[in-house]
Short mmCIF file of C-alpha atoms and ligand atoms in Angstrom, two decimals:
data_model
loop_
_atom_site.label_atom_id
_atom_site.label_comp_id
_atom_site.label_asym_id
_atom_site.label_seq_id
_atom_site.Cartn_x
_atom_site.Cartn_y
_atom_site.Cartn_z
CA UNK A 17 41.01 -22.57 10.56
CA UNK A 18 41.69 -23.09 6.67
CA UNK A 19 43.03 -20.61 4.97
CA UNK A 20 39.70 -19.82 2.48
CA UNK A 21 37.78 -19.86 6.44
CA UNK A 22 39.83 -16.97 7.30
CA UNK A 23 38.92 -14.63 4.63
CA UNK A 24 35.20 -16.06 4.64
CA UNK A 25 35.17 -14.80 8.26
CA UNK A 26 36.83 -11.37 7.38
CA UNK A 27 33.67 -10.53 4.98
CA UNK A 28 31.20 -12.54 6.09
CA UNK A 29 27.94 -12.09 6.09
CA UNK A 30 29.19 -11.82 2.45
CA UNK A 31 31.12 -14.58 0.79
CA UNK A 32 34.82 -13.49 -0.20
CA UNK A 33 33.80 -14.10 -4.04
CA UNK A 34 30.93 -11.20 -3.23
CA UNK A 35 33.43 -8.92 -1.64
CA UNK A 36 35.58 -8.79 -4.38
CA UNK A 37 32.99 -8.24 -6.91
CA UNK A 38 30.89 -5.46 -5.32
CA UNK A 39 33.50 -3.99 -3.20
CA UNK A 40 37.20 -4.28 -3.89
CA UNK A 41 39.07 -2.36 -4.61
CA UNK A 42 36.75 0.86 -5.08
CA UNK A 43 33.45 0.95 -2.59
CA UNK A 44 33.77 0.66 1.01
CA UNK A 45 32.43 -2.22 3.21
CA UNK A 46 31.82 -2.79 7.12
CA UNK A 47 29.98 -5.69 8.67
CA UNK A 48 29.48 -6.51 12.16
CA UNK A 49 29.61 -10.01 14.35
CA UNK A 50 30.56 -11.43 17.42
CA UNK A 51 32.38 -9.45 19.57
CA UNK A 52 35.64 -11.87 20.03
CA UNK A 53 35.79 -13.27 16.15
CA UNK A 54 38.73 -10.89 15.32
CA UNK A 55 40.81 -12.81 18.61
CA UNK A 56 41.40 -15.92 16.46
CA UNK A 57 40.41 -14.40 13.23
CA UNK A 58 43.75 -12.58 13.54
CA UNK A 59 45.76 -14.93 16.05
CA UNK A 60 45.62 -11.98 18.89
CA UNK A 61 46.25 -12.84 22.29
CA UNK A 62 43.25 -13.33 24.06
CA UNK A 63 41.76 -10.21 25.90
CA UNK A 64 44.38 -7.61 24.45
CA UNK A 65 44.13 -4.65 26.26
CA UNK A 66 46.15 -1.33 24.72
CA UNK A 67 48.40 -1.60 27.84
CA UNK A 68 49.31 -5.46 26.48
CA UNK A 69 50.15 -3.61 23.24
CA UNK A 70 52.34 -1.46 24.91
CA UNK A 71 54.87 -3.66 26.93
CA UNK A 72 55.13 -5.55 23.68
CA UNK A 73 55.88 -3.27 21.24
CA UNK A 74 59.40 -2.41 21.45
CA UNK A 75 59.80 0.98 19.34
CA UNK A 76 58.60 4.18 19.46
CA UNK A 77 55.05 5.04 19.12
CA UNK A 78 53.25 7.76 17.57
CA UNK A 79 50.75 10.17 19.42
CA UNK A 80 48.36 12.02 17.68
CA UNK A 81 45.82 14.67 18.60
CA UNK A 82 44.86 18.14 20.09
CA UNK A 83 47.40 17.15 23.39
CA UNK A 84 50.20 16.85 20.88
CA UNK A 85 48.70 20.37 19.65
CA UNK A 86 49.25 21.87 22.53
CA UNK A 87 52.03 20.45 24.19
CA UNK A 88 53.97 21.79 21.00
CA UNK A 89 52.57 24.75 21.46
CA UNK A 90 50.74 24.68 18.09
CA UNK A 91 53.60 23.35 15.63
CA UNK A 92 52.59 19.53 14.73
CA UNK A 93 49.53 17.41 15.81
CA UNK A 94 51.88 14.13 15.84
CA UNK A 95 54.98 13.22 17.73
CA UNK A 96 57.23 9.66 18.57
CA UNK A 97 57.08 8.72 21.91
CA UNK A 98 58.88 6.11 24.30
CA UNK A 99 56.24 2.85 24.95
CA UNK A 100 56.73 4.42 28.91
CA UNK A 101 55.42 8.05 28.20
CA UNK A 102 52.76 6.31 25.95
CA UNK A 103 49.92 5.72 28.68
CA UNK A 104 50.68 9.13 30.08
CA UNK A 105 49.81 11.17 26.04
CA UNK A 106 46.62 8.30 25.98
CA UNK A 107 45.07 9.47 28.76
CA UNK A 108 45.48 12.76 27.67
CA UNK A 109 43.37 12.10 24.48
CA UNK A 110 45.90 10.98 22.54
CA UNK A 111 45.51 8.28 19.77
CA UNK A 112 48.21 5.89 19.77
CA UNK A 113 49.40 4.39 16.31
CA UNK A 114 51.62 1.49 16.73
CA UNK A 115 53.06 1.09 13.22
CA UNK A 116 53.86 -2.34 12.05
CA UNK A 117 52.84 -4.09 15.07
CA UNK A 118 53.20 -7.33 13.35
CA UNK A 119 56.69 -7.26 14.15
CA UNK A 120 55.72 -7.86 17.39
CA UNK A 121 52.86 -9.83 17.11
CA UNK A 122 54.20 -11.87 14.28
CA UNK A 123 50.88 -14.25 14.25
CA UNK A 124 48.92 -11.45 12.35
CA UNK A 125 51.01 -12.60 9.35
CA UNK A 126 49.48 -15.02 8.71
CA UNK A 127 46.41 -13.08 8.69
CA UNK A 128 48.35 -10.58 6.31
CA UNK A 129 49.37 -13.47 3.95
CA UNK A 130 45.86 -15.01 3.57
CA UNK A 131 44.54 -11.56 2.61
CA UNK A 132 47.19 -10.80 0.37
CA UNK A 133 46.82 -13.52 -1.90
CA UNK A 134 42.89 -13.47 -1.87
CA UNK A 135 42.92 -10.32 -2.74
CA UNK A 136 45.86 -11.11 -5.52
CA UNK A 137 48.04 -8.67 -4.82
CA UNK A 138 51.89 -8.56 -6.57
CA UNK A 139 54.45 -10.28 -4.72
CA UNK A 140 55.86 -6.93 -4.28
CA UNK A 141 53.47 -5.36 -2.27
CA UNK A 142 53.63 -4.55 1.36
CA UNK A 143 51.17 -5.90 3.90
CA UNK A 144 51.09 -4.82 7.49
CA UNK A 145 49.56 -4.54 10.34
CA UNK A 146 49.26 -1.20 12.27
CA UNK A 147 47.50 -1.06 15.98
CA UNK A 148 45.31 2.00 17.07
CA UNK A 149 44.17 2.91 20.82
CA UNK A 150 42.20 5.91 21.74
CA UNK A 151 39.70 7.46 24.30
CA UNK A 152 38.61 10.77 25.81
CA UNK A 153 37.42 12.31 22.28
CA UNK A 154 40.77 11.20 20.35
CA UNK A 155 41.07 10.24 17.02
CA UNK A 156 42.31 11.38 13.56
CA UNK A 157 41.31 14.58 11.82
CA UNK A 158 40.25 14.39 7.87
CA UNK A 159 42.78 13.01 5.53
CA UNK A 160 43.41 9.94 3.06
CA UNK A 161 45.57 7.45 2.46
CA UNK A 162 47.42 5.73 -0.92
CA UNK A 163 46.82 2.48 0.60
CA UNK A 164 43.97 0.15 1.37
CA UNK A 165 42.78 -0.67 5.04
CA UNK A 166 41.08 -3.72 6.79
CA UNK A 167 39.73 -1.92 9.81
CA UNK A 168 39.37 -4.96 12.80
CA UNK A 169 37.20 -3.18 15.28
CA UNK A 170 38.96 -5.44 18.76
CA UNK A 171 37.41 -3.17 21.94
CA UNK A 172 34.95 -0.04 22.31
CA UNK A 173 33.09 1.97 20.00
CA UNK A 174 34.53 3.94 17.52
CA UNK A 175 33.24 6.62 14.95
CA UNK A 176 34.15 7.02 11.66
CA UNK A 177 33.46 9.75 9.01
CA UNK A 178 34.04 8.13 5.39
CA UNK A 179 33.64 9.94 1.97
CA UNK A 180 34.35 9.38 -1.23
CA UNK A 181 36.80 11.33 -3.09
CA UNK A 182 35.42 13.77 -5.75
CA UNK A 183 39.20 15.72 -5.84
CA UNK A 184 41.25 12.64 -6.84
CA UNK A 185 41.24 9.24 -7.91
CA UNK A 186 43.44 6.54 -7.18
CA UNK A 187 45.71 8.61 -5.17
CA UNK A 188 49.39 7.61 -4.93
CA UNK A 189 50.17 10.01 -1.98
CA UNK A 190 48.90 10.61 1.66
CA UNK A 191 47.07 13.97 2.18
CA UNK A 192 45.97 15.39 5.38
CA UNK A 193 43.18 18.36 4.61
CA UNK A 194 43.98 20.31 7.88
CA UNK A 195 47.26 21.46 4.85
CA UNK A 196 44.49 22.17 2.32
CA UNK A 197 45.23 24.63 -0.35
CA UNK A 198 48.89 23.81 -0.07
CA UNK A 199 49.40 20.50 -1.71
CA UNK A 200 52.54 18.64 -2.73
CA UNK A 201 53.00 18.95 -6.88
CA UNK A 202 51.97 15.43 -7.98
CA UNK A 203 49.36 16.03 -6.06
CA UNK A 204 48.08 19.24 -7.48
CA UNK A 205 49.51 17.47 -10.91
CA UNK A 206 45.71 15.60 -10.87
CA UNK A 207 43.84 17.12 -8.05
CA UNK A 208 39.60 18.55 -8.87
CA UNK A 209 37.89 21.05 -7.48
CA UNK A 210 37.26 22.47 -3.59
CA UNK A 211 37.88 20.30 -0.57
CA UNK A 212 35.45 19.45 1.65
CA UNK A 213 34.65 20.80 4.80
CA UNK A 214 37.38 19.48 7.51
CA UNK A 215 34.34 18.02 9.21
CA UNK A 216 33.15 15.92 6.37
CA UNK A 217 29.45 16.78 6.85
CA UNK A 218 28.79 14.58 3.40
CA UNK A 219 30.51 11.59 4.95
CA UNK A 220 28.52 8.05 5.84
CA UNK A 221 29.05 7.43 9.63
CA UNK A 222 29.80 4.57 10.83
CA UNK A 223 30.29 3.25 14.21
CA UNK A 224 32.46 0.67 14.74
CA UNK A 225 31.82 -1.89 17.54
CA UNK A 226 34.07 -5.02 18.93
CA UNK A 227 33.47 -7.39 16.15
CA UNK A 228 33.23 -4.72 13.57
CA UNK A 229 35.36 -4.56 10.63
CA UNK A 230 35.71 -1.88 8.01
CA UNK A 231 37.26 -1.69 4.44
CA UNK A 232 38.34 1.43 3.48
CA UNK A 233 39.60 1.93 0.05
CA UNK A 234 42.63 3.98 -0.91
CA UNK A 235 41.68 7.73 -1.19
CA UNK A 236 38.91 7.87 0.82
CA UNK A 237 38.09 10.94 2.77
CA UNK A 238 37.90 9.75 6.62
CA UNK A 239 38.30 10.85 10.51
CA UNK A 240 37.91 9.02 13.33
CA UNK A 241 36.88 9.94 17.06
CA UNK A 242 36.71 7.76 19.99
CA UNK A 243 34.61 8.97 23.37
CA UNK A 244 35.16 5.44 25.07
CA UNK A 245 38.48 3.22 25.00
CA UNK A 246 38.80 2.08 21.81
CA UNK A 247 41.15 -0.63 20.10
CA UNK A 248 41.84 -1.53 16.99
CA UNK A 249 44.20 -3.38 14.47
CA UNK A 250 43.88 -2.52 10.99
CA UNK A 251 45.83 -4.38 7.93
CA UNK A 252 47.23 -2.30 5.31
CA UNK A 253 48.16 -3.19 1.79
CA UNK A 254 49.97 -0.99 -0.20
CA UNK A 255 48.27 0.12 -3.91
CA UNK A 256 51.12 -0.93 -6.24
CA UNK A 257 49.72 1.07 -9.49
CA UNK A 258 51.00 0.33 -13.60
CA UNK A 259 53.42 3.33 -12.83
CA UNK A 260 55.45 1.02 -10.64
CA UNK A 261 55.53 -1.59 -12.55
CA UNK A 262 56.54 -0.25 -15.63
CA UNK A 263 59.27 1.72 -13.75
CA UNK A 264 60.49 -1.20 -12.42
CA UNK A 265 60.51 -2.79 -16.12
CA UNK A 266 62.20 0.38 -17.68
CA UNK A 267 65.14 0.62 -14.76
CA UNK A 268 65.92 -2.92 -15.92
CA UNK A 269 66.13 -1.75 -19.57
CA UNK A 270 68.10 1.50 -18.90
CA UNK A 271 70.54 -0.35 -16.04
CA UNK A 272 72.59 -2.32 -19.41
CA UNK A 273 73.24 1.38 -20.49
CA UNK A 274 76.58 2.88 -19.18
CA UNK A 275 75.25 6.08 -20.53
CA UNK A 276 72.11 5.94 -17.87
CA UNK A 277 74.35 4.37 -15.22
CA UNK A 278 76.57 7.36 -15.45
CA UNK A 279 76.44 10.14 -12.36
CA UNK A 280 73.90 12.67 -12.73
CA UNK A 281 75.11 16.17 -11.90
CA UNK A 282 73.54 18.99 -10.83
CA UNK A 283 71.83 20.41 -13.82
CA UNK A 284 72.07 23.93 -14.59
CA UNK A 285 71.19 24.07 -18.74
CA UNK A 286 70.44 22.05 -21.21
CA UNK A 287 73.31 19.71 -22.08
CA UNK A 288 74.23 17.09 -24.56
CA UNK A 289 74.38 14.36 -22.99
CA UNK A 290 70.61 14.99 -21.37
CA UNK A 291 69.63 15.46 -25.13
CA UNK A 292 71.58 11.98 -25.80
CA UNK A 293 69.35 10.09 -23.22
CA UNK A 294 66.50 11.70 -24.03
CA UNK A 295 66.85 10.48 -27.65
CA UNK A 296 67.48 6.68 -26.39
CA UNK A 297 64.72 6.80 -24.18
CA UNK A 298 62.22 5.57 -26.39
CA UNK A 299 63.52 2.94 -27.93
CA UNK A 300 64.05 1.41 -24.23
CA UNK A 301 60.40 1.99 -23.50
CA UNK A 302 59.43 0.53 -27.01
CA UNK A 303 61.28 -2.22 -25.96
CA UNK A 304 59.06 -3.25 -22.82
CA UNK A 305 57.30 -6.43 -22.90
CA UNK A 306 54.47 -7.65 -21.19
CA UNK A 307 56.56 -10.39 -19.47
CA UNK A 308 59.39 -7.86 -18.07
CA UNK A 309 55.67 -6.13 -16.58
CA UNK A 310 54.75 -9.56 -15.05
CA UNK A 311 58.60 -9.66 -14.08
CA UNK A 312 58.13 -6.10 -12.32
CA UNK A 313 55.36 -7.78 -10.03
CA UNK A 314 58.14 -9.12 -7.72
CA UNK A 315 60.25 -6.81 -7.19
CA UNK A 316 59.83 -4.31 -4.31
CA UNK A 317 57.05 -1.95 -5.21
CA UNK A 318 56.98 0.61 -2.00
CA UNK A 319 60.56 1.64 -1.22
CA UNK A 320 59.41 3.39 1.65
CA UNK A 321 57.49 0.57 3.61
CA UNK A 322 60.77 -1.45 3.03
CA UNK A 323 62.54 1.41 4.52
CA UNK A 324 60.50 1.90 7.62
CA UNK A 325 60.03 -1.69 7.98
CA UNK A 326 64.30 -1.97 8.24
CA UNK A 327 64.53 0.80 10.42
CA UNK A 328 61.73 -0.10 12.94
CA UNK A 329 63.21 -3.92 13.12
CA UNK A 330 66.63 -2.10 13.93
CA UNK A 331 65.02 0.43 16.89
CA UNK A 332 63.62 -3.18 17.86
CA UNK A 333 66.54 -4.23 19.06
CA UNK A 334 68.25 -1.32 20.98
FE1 FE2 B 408 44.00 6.87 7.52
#
């Protein structure tokens, strides 16, 4: 399959060009096809069952849902387990989220990388793959995410509640609504109006069947709830925004200045030397050029993937 064939069968019955134009990066889209076109479409193993998923991935995996509630006696909805207690919280209703399950099935890169520069993404930005198994009701309560998501519907059917989001736009932060008012600063910093209800009762819904696949901008409202086994594998690119890249470009500006390289303290008034850098500051912004943005474009634009990404590769091999 060439490379242009594997986006083409990602979108079709729409052409990749029509995708992009009346979809990304803003409006979501789902289609539906043949039940087995996400097998080679993704380079899965053939007839990948969540158990499969299980003996291969070698890390910890999340459960999530009203067993976790419960077991915890009320204090978080989501906990790491061991791949052997997995099966045990799944057929309690709880969703399994294997994070970055490319590591272990390495052939969705390619997948990853095909997207990636279709969609022409910076070099900097983190693609991944992330698989999801459910049944007996579970699922994930109302919340959205900073990043967008190619849902690959593999086995069962699976509901989804999405909504567009008349609070924010372009979100650079998760947000679960179950912690609705309380809201991290930035957040709050550009947040609108009341949430909606945690059941979404505005939201399209869509059921998802083998075959199925889903984009979901960033920021989107959504839930999900699976009454059958359900399976699925969705990519996830991370929304590298103009604040990253111009941090990026001013970090390399301030990191020739001894006076910025100097250790910060803890700061208890107003000091000189604050008022020193302050004063600089703007010429070093002034100085940005578009080329040190197009230079930003490489360089690592989500700490935090790259973080989890080193630390799951190390629990890989304990
Ligand atoms: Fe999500």
């Amino acid at each position: 399959m060439s490379k242009s064939d594997v986006v083409q069968r990602i979108t079709e019955p729409l052409s990749p060009e029509k995708f992009i134009e009346m979809y990304w990066p803003a409006r979501h889209y789902v289609c539906h096809g043949e039940a087995n076109r996400h097998i080679s479409t993704l380079h899965l193993p053939e007839n990948v069952t969540v158990e499969d998923i299980v003996s291969l991935y070698k890390n910890p995996i999340m459960v999530v849902g009203d067993c976790v509630i419960d077991a915890s006696e009320g204090i978080t909805d989501r906990f790491m387990v061991s791949p052997s207690e997995a099966l045990h919280w799944y057929e309690q209703g709880g969703a399994l989220e294997f994070d970055f399950v490319d590591l272990f099935i390495p052939s969705i890169r390619k997948t990853i990388q095909e997207l990636k520069s279709f969609l022409k993404l910076p070099q900097g930005t983190h693609g991944k793959a992330v698989a999801y198994a459910a049944k007996n009701g579970g699922g994930f309560k109302a919340h959205f995410d900073a990043y967008a998501n190619f849902v690959f519907q593999i086995r069962g059917r699976k509901k989804w509640m999405v909504l567009e989001n008349s609070n924010v736009t372009y979100p650079v932060q998760h947000y679960d609504l179950a912690e609705y008012p309380y809201m991290p600063v930035e957040l709050k910093a550009y947040w609108n109006g009341q949430a909606p209800d945690p059941t979404l009762p505005n939201a399209h819904e869509i059921e998802l069947q083998p075959g199925s696949m889903l984009f979901l901008p960033r920021g989107y409202w959504h839930s999900t709830e699976s009454q059958e086994e359900t399976l699925a594998i969705n990519i996830t690119f991370g929304q590298a925004t103009w604040i990253d890249f111009v941090l990026a470009a001013l970090r390399q500006k301030l990191v020739h200045d001894e006076a910025f390289r100097s250790l910060a303290y803890n700061i208890e008034m107003k000091s000189f030397e604050m008022n020193e850098l302050l004063k600089k500051l703007p010429n070093y912004v002034g100085a940005i050029t578009e080329e040190d943005l197009l230079q930003a474009q490489s360089s690592d634009l989500d700490l935090y993937q790259t973080t989890q990404l080193v630390f799951r590769q190390y629990l890989s091999y304990q």
